[in-house]
CSV table of C-alpha atoms and ligand atoms in Angstrom, one decimal:
chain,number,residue,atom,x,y,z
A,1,UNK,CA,124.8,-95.0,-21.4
A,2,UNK,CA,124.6,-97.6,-18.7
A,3,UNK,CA,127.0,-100.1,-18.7
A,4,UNK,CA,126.8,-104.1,-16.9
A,5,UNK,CA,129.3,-105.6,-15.5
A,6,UNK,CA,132.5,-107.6,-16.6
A,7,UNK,CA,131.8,-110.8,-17.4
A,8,UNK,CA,128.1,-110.1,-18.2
A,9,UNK,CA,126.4,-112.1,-21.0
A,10,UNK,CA,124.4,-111.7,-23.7
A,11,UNK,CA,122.6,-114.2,-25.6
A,12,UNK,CA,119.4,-115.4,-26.9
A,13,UNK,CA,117.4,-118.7,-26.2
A,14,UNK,CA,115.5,-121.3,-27.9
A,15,UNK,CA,114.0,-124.5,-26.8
A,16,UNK,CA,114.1,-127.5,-29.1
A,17,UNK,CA,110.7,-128.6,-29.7
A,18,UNK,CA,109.8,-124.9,-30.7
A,19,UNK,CA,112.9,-124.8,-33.4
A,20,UNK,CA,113.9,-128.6,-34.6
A,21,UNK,CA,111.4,-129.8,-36.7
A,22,UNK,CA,110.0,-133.1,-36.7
A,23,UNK,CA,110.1,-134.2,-32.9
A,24,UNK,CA,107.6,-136.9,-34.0
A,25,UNK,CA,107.8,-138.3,-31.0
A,26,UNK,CA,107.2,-136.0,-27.6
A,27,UNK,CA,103.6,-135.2,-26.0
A,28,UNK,CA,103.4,-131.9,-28.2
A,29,UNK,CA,103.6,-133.2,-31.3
A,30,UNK,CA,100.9,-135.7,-30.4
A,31,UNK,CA,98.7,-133.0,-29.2
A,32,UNK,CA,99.3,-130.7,-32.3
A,33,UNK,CA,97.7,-133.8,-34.3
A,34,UNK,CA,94.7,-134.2,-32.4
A,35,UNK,CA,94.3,-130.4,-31.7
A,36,UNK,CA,93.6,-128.6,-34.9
A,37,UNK,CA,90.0,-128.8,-34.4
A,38,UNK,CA,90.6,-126.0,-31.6
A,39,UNK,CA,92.5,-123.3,-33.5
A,40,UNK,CA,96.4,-125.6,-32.7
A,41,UNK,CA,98.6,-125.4,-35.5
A,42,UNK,CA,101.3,-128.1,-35.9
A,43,UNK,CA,104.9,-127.5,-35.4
A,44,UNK,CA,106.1,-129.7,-38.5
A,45,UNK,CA,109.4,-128.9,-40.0
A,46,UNK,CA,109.6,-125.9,-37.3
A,47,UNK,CA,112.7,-124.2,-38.4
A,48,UNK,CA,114.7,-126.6,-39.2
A,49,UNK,CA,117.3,-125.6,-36.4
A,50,UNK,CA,118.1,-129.7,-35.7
A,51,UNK,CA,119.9,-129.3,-38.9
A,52,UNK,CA,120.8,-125.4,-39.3
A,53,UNK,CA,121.8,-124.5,-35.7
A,54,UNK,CA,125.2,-123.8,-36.9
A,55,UNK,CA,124.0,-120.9,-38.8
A,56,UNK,CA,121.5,-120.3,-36.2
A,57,UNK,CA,124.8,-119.7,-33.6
A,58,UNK,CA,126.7,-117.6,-36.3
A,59,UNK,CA,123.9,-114.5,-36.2
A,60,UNK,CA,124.8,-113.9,-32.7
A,61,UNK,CA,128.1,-114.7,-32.9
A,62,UNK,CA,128.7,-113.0,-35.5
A,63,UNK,CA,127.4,-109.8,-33.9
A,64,UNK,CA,129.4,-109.8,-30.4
A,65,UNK,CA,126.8,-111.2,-28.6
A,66,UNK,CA,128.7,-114.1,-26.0
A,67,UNK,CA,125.9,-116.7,-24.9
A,68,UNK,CA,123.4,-118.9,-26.8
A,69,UNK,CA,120.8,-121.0,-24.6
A,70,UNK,CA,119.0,-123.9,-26.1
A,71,UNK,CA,117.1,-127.2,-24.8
A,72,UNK,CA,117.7,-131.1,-25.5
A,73,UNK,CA,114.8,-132.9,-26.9
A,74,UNK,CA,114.2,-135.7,-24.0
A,75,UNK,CA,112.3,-138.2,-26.7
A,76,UNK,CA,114.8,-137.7,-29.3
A,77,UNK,CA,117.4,-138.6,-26.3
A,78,UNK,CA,115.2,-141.3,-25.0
A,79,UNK,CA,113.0,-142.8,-27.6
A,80,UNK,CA,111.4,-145.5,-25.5
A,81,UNK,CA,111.9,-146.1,-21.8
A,82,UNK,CA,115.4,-147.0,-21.1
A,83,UNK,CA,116.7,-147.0,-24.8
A,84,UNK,CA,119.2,-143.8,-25.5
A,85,UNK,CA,120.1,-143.0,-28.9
A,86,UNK,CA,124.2,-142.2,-28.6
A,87,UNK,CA,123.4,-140.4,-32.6
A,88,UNK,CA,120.7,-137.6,-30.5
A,89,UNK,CA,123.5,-137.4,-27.5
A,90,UNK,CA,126.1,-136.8,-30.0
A,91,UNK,CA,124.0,-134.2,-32.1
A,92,UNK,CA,123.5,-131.8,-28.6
A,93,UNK,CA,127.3,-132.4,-28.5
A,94,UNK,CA,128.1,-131.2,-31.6
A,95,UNK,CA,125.5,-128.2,-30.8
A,96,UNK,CA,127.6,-127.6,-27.4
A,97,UNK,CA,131.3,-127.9,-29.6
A,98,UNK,CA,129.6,-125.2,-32.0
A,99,UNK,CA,128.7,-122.6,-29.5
A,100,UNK,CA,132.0,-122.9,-27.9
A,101,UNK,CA,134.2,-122.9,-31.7
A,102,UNK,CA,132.1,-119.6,-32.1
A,103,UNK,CA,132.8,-118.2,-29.1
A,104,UNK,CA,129.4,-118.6,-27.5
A,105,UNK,CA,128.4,-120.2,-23.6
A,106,UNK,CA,126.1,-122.8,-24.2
A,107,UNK,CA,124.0,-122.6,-21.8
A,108,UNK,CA,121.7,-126.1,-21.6
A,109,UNK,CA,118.1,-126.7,-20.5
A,110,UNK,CA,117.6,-130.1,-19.8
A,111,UNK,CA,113.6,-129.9,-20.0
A,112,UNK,CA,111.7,-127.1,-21.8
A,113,UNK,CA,107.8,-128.7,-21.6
A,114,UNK,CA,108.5,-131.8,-23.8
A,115,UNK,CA,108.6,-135.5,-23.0
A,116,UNK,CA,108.5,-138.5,-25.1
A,117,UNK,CA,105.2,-140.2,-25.6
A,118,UNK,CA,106.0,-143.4,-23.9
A,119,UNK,CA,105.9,-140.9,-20.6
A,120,UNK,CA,103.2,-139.3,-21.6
A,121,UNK,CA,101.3,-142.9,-21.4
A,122,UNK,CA,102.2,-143.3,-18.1
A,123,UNK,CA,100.8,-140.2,-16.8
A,124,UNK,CA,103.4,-137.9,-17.4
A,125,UNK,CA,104.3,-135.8,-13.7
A,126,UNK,CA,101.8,-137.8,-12.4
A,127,UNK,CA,103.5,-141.4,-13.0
A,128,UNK,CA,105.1,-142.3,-9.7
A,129,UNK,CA,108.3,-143.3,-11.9
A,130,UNK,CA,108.6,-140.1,-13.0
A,131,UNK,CA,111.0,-138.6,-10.5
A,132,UNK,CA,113.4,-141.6,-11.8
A,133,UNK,CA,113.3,-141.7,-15.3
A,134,UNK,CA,113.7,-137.8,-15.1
A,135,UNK,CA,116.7,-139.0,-13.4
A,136,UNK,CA,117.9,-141.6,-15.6
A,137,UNK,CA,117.6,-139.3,-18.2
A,138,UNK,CA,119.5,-136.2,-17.1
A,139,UNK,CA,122.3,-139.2,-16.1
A,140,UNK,CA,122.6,-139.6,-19.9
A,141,UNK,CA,122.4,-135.9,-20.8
A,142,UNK,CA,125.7,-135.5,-18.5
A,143,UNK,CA,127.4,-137.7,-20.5
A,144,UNK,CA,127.8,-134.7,-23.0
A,145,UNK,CA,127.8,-131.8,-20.6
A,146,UNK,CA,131.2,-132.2,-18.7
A,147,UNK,CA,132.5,-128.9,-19.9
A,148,UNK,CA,129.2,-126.8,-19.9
A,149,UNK,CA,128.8,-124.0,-16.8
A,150,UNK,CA,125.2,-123.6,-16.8
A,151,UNK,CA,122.6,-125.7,-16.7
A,152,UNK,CA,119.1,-125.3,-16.3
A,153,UNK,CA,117.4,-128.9,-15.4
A,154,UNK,CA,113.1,-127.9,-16.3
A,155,UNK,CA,112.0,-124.4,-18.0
A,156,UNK,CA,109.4,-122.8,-15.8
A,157,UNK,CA,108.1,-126.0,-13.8
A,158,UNK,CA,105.8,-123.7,-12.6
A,159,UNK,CA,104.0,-122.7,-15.9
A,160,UNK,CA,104.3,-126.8,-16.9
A,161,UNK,CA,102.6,-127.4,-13.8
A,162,UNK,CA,99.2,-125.0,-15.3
A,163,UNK,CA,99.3,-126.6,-18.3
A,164,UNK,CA,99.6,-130.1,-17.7
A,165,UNK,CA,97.4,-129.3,-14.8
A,166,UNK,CA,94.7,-127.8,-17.3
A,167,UNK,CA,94.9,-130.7,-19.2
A,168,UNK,CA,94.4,-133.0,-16.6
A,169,UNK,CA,91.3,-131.4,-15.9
A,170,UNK,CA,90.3,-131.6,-19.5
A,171,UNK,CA,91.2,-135.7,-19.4
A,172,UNK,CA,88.9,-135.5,-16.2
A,173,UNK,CA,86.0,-133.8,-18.1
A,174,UNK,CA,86.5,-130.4,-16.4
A,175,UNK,CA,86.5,-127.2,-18.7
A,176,UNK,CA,90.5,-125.9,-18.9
A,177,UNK,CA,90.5,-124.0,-15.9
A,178,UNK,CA,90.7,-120.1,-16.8
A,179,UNK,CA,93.6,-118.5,-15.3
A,180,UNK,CA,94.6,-121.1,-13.9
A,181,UNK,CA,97.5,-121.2,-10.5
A,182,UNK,CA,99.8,-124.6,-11.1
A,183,UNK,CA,98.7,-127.8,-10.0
A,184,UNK,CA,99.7,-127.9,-6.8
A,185,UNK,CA,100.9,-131.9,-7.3
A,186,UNK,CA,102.6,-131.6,-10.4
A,187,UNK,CA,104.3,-129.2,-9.4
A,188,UNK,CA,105.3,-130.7,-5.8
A,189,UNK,CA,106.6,-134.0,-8.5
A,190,UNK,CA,108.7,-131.1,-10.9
A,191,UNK,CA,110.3,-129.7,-7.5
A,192,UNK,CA,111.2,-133.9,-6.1
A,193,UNK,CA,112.4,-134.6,-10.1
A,194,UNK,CA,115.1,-131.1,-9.9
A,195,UNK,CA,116.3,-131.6,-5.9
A,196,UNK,CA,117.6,-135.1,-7.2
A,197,UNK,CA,118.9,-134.0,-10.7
A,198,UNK,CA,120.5,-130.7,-9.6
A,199,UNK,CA,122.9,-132.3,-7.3
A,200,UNK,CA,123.7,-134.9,-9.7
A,201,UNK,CA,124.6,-132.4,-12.4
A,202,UNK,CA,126.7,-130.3,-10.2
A,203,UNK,CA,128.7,-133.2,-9.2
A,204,UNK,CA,129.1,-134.8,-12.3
A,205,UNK,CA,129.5,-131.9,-14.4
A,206,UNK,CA,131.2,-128.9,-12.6
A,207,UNK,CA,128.6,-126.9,-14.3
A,208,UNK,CA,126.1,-124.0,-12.0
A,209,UNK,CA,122.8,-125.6,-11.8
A,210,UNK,CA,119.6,-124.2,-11.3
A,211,UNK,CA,116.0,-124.0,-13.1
A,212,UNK,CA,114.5,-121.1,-14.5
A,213,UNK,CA,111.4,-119.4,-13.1
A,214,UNK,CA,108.4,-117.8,-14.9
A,215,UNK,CA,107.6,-114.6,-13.1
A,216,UNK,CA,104.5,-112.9,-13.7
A,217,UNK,CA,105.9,-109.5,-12.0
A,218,UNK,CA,102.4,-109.6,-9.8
A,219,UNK,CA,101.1,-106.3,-8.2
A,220,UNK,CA,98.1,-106.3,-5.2
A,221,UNK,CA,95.4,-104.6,-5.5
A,222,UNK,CA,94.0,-102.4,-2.6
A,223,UNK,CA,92.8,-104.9,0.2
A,224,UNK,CA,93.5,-107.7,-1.4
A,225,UNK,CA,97.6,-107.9,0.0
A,226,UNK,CA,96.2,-111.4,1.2
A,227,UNK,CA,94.3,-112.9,-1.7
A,228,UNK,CA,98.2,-111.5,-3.6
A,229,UNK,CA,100.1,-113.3,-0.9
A,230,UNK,CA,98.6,-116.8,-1.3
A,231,UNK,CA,98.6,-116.6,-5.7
A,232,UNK,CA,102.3,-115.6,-5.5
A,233,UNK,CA,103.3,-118.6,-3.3
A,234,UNK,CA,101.3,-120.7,-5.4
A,235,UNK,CA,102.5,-119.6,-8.7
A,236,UNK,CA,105.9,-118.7,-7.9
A,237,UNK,CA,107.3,-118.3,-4.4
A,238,UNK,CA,107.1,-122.2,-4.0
A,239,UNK,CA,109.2,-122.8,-7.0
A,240,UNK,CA,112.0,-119.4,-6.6
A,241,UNK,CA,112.2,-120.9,-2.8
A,242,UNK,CA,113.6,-124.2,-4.3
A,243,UNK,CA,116.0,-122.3,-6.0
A,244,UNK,CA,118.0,-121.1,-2.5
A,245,UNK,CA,119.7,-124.4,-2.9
A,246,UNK,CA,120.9,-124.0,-6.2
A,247,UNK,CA,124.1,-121.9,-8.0
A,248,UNK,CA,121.9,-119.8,-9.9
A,249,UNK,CA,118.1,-119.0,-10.7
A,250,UNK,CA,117.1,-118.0,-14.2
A,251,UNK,CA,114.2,-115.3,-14.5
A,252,UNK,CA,111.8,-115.4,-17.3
A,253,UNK,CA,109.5,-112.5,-17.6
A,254,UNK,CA,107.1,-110.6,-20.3
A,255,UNK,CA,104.4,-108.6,-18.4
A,256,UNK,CA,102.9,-107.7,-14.8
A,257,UNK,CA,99.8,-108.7,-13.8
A,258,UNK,CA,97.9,-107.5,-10.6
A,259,UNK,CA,95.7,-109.8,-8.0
A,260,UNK,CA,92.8,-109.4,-6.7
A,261,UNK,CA,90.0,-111.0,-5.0
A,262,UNK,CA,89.1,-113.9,-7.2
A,263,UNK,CA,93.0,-114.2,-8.5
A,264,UNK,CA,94.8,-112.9,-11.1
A,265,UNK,CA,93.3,-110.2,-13.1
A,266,UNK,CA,93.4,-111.5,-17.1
A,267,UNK,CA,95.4,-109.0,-19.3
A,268,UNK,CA,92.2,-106.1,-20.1
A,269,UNK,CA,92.2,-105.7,-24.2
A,270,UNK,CA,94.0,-102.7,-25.0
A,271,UNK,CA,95.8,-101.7,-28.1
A,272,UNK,CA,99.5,-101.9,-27.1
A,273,UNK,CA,98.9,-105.3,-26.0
A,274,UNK,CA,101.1,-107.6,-27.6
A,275,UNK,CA,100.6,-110.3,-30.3
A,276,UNK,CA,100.3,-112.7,-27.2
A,277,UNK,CA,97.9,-110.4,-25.8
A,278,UNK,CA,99.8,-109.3,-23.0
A,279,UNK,CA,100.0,-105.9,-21.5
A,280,UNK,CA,103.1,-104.4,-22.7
A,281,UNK,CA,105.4,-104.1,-19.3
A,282,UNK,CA,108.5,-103.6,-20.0
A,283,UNK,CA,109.2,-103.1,-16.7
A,284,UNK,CA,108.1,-106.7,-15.6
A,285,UNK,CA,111.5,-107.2,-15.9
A,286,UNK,CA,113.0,-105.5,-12.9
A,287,UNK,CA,109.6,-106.1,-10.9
A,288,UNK,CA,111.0,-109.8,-11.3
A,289,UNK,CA,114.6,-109.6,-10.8
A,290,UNK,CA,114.1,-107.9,-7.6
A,291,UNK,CA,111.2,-110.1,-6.1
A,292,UNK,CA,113.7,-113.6,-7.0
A,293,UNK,CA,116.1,-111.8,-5.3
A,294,UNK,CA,113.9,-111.0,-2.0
A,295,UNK,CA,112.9,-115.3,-2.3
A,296,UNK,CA,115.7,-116.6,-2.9
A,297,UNK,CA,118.5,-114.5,-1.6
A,298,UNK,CA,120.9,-111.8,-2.8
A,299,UNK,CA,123.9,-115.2,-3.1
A,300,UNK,CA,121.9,-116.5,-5.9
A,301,UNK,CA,123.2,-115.1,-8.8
A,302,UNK,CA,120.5,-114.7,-11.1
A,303,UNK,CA,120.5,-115.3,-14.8
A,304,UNK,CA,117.6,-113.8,-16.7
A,305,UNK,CA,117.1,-117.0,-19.4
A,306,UNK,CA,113.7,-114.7,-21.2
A,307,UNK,CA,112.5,-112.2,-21.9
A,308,UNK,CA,111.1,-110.4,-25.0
A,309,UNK,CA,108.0,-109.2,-26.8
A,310,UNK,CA,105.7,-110.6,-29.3
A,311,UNK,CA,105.5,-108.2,-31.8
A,312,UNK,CA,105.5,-107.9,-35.6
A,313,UNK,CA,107.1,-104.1,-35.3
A,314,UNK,CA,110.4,-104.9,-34.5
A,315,UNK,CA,111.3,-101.1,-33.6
A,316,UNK,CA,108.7,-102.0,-30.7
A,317,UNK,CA,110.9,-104.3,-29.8
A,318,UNK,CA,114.0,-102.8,-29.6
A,319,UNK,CA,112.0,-100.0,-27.4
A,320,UNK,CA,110.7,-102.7,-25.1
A,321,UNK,CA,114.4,-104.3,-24.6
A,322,UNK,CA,115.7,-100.9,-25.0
A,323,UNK,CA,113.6,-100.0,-21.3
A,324,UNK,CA,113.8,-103.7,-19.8
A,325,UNK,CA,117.6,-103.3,-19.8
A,326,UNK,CA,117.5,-99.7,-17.9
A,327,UNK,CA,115.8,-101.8,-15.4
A,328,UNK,CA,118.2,-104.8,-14.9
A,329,UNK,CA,121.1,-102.2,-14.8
A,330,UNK,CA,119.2,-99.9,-11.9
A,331,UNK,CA,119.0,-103.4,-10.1
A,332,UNK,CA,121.9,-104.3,-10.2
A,333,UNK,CA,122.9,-100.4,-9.5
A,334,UNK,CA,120.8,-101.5,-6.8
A,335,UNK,CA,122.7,-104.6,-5.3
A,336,UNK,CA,121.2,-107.5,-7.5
A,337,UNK,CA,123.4,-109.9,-9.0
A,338,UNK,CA,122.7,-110.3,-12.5
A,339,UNK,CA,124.8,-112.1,-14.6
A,340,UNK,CA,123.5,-112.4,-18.2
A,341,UNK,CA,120.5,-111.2,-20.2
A,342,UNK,CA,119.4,-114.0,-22.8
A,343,UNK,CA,116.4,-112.8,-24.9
A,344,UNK,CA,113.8,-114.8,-25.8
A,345,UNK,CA,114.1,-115.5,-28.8
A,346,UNK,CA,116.5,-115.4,-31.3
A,347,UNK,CA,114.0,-116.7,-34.1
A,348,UNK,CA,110.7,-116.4,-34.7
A,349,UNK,CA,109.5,-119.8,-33.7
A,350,UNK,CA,106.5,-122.3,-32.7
A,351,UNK,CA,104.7,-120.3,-30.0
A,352,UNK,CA,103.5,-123.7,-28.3
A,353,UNK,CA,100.2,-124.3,-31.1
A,354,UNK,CA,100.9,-120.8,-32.9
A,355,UNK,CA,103.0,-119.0,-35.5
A,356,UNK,CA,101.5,-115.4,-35.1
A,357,UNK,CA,103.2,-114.1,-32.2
A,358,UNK,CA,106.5,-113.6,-33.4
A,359,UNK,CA,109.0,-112.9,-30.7
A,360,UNK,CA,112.2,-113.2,-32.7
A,361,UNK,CA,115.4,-111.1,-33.5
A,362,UNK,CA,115.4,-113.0,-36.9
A,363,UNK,CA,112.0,-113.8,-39.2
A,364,UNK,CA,112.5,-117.3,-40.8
A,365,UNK,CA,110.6,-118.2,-44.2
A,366,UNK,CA,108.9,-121.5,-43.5
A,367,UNK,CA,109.4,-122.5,-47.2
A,368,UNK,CA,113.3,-122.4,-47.7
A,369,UNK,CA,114.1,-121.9,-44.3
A,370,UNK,CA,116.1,-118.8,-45.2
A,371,UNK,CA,116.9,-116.7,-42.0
A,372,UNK,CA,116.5,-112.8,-42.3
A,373,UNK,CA,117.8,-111.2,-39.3
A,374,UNK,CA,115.8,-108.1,-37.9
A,375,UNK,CA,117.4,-104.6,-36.9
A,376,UNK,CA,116.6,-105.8,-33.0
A,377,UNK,CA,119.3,-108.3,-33.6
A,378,UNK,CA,122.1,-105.3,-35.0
A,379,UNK,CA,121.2,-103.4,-32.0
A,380,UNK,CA,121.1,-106.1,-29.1
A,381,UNK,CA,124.6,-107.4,-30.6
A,382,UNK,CA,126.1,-103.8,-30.4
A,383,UNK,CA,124.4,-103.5,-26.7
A,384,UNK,CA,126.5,-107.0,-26.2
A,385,UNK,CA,129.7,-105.1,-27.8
A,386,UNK,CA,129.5,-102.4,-25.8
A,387,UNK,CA,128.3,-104.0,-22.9
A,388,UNK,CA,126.2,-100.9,-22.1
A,389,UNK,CA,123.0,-99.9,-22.7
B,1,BGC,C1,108.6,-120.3,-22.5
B,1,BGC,C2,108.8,-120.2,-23.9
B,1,BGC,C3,107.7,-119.4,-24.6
B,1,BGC,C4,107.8,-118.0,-24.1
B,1,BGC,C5,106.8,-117.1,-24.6
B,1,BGC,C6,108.0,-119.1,-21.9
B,1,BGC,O1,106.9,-119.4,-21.2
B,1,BGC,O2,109.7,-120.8,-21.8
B,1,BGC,O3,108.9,-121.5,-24.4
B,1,BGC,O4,107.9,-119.4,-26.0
B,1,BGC,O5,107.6,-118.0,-22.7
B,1,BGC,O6,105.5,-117.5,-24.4
């Protein structure tokens, strides 16, 4: 048995557009409309977590674990330019007073991929107000967060960078680019927008800011240590460097990939791929913990904010947490300050145009909305209990 240290948390994530239900009014749901002609289902009533996250909170609660991270929904916060709804505010208030009355961190994304339409009009990243009414609407969102301790500002503005640069190809009349590295201006917008928030947050709410990082655990291939050099500073270095500045970085990973020539090598098909079609690496994981730390520094604490499988055997599961946990606790046997593990997720939800891959530690029924909570969650709530692994 391995155990963490003091202190440590455990938790599971969600982010809201993939749980609420009904965000009628974000650049998503507009998509998921016009979209179903290529194989994107709609989000709809989701799981109904806008109005059940209380219950949501008591599964982990309920079973030790000490953290729950979840997003705000920036058009439900700000449904046309300048107008905030003190009802939406209020709701991620009430979300933040339930964590705590249960015994849970909250810890608060302020942006997980989602905006409101009316920025979507204006082009989005690409809008040259976008920095400021990023701005102007994490000033509202601290209007609720006085007492919360961690704060991530945008989910993987890396991965938003790809796919809002993919589909500015598409609005271009480009193919979606395959395997794509982020657009290298969206992202440079997504890195102004959390260097003015950050600071902000910090200041006005106490809180550790950072923003959380996906990491793709990248390997070289023989000869091509330059080609590898160039796609990891494109499609993460640039973004974990930002994060030297900041009170904590959060580390999302799944799978490893290696680089070679042309780029990153797509996942081969194999059979223990996962429903996402990923290569089953469960030791991504440390892979990613210890490359943040080499970026951004070993004073950074790091927070890992995801990581799970998409699997419909949930035994498969446990064995892939069971094995990404031996590797946080050798790195941080190994000097690396890890802080918390928050799995991703804790409900099988919206998988960004899909339902298939289900990544969570409880199935929901889409009908009655009932929750039925998986033997993965049992087992990572005694992990939390025990704090060992
Ligand atoms: C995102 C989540 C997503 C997960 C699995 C991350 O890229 O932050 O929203 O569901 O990975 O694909």
């Amino acid at each position: 048995m391995t155990s963490f240290p003091e202190g440590f948390l455990w938790g599971a994530a969600t982010a809201a557009h993939q749980v609420e239900g009904n965000n009628l009014n974000n650049d998503w749901w507009r998509l998921e409309q016009v979209a179903a002609d290529y194989g994107v289902q709609a989000s709809g009533d989701a799981l109904d977590s806008y109005h059940r996250y209380h219950e949501d909170m008591r599964l982990l609660a309920d079973r030790g674990f000490t953290a729950y991270r979840f997003s705000l929904e920036w058009s439900r916060i700000e449904p046309l330019p300048g107008q905030f709804s003190r009802a939406a505010l209020d709701h991620y208030r009430r979300m933040i007073d339930t964590a705590r009355e249960l015994g849970l961190e909250p810890v608060v994304t302020v942006h997980h991929f989602t905006h409101p339409v009316w920025f979507d009009d204006r082009g989005a990243w690409l809008w040259d107000g976008a920095v400021d009414a990023f701005m102007r609407y994490a000033e509202q969102a601290c209007t609720i967060l006085g007492d919360v301790h961690w704060i991530i500002t945008i989910n993987e503005p890396n991965v938003l960078a790809i796919t809002h640069g993919g589909q500015r190809q598409v609005a271009l009349g480009n193919p979606y680019p395959r395997n794509a590295l982020p657009d290298q201006e969206i992202g440079d917008v997504l890195i102004a927008a959390h260097r003015v928030a950050a600071p902000m947050l910090r200041q006005r709410t106490g809180a550790r800011v950072g923003w959380s990082v996906a990491n793709q655990a990248l390997t070289a291939t023989p000869g091509n240590e330059e080609k590898f050099t160039e796609v990891q500073y494109l499609i993460e270095d640039k973004y974990l460097q930002v994060s030297r500045e900041d009170d904590f970085v959060g580390v999302q990973s799944y799978t490893s990939q290696p680089v070679e020539a042309d780029g990153i090598v797509p996942h081969p098909v194999a059979d223990d791929n996962t429903l996402m079609g990923w290569a089953y690496r469960p030791d991504a994981l440390g892979i990613a913990v210890r490359h943040t730390r080499d970026v951004v520094g070993p004073d950074v604490p790091i927070l890992v904010t995801e990581n799970g499988i998409a699997t419909d055997d949930d035994e498969r599961r446990i064995a892939y947490t069971t094995a990404a946990l031996e590797e946080v606790a050798a790195a941080i046997g190994q000097g690396v300050n890890v802080r918390g593990y928050l799995h991703w997720s804790l409900l099988d939800n919206f998988e960004w145009g899909h339902w298939a891959p289900t990544f969570g530690l409880v199935a929901v029924n889409r009908e009655t909305f009932a929750r039925h909570p998986k033997p993965s969650l049992d087992w990572l709530g005694e992990v939390a209990r025990r704090n060992a692994v």
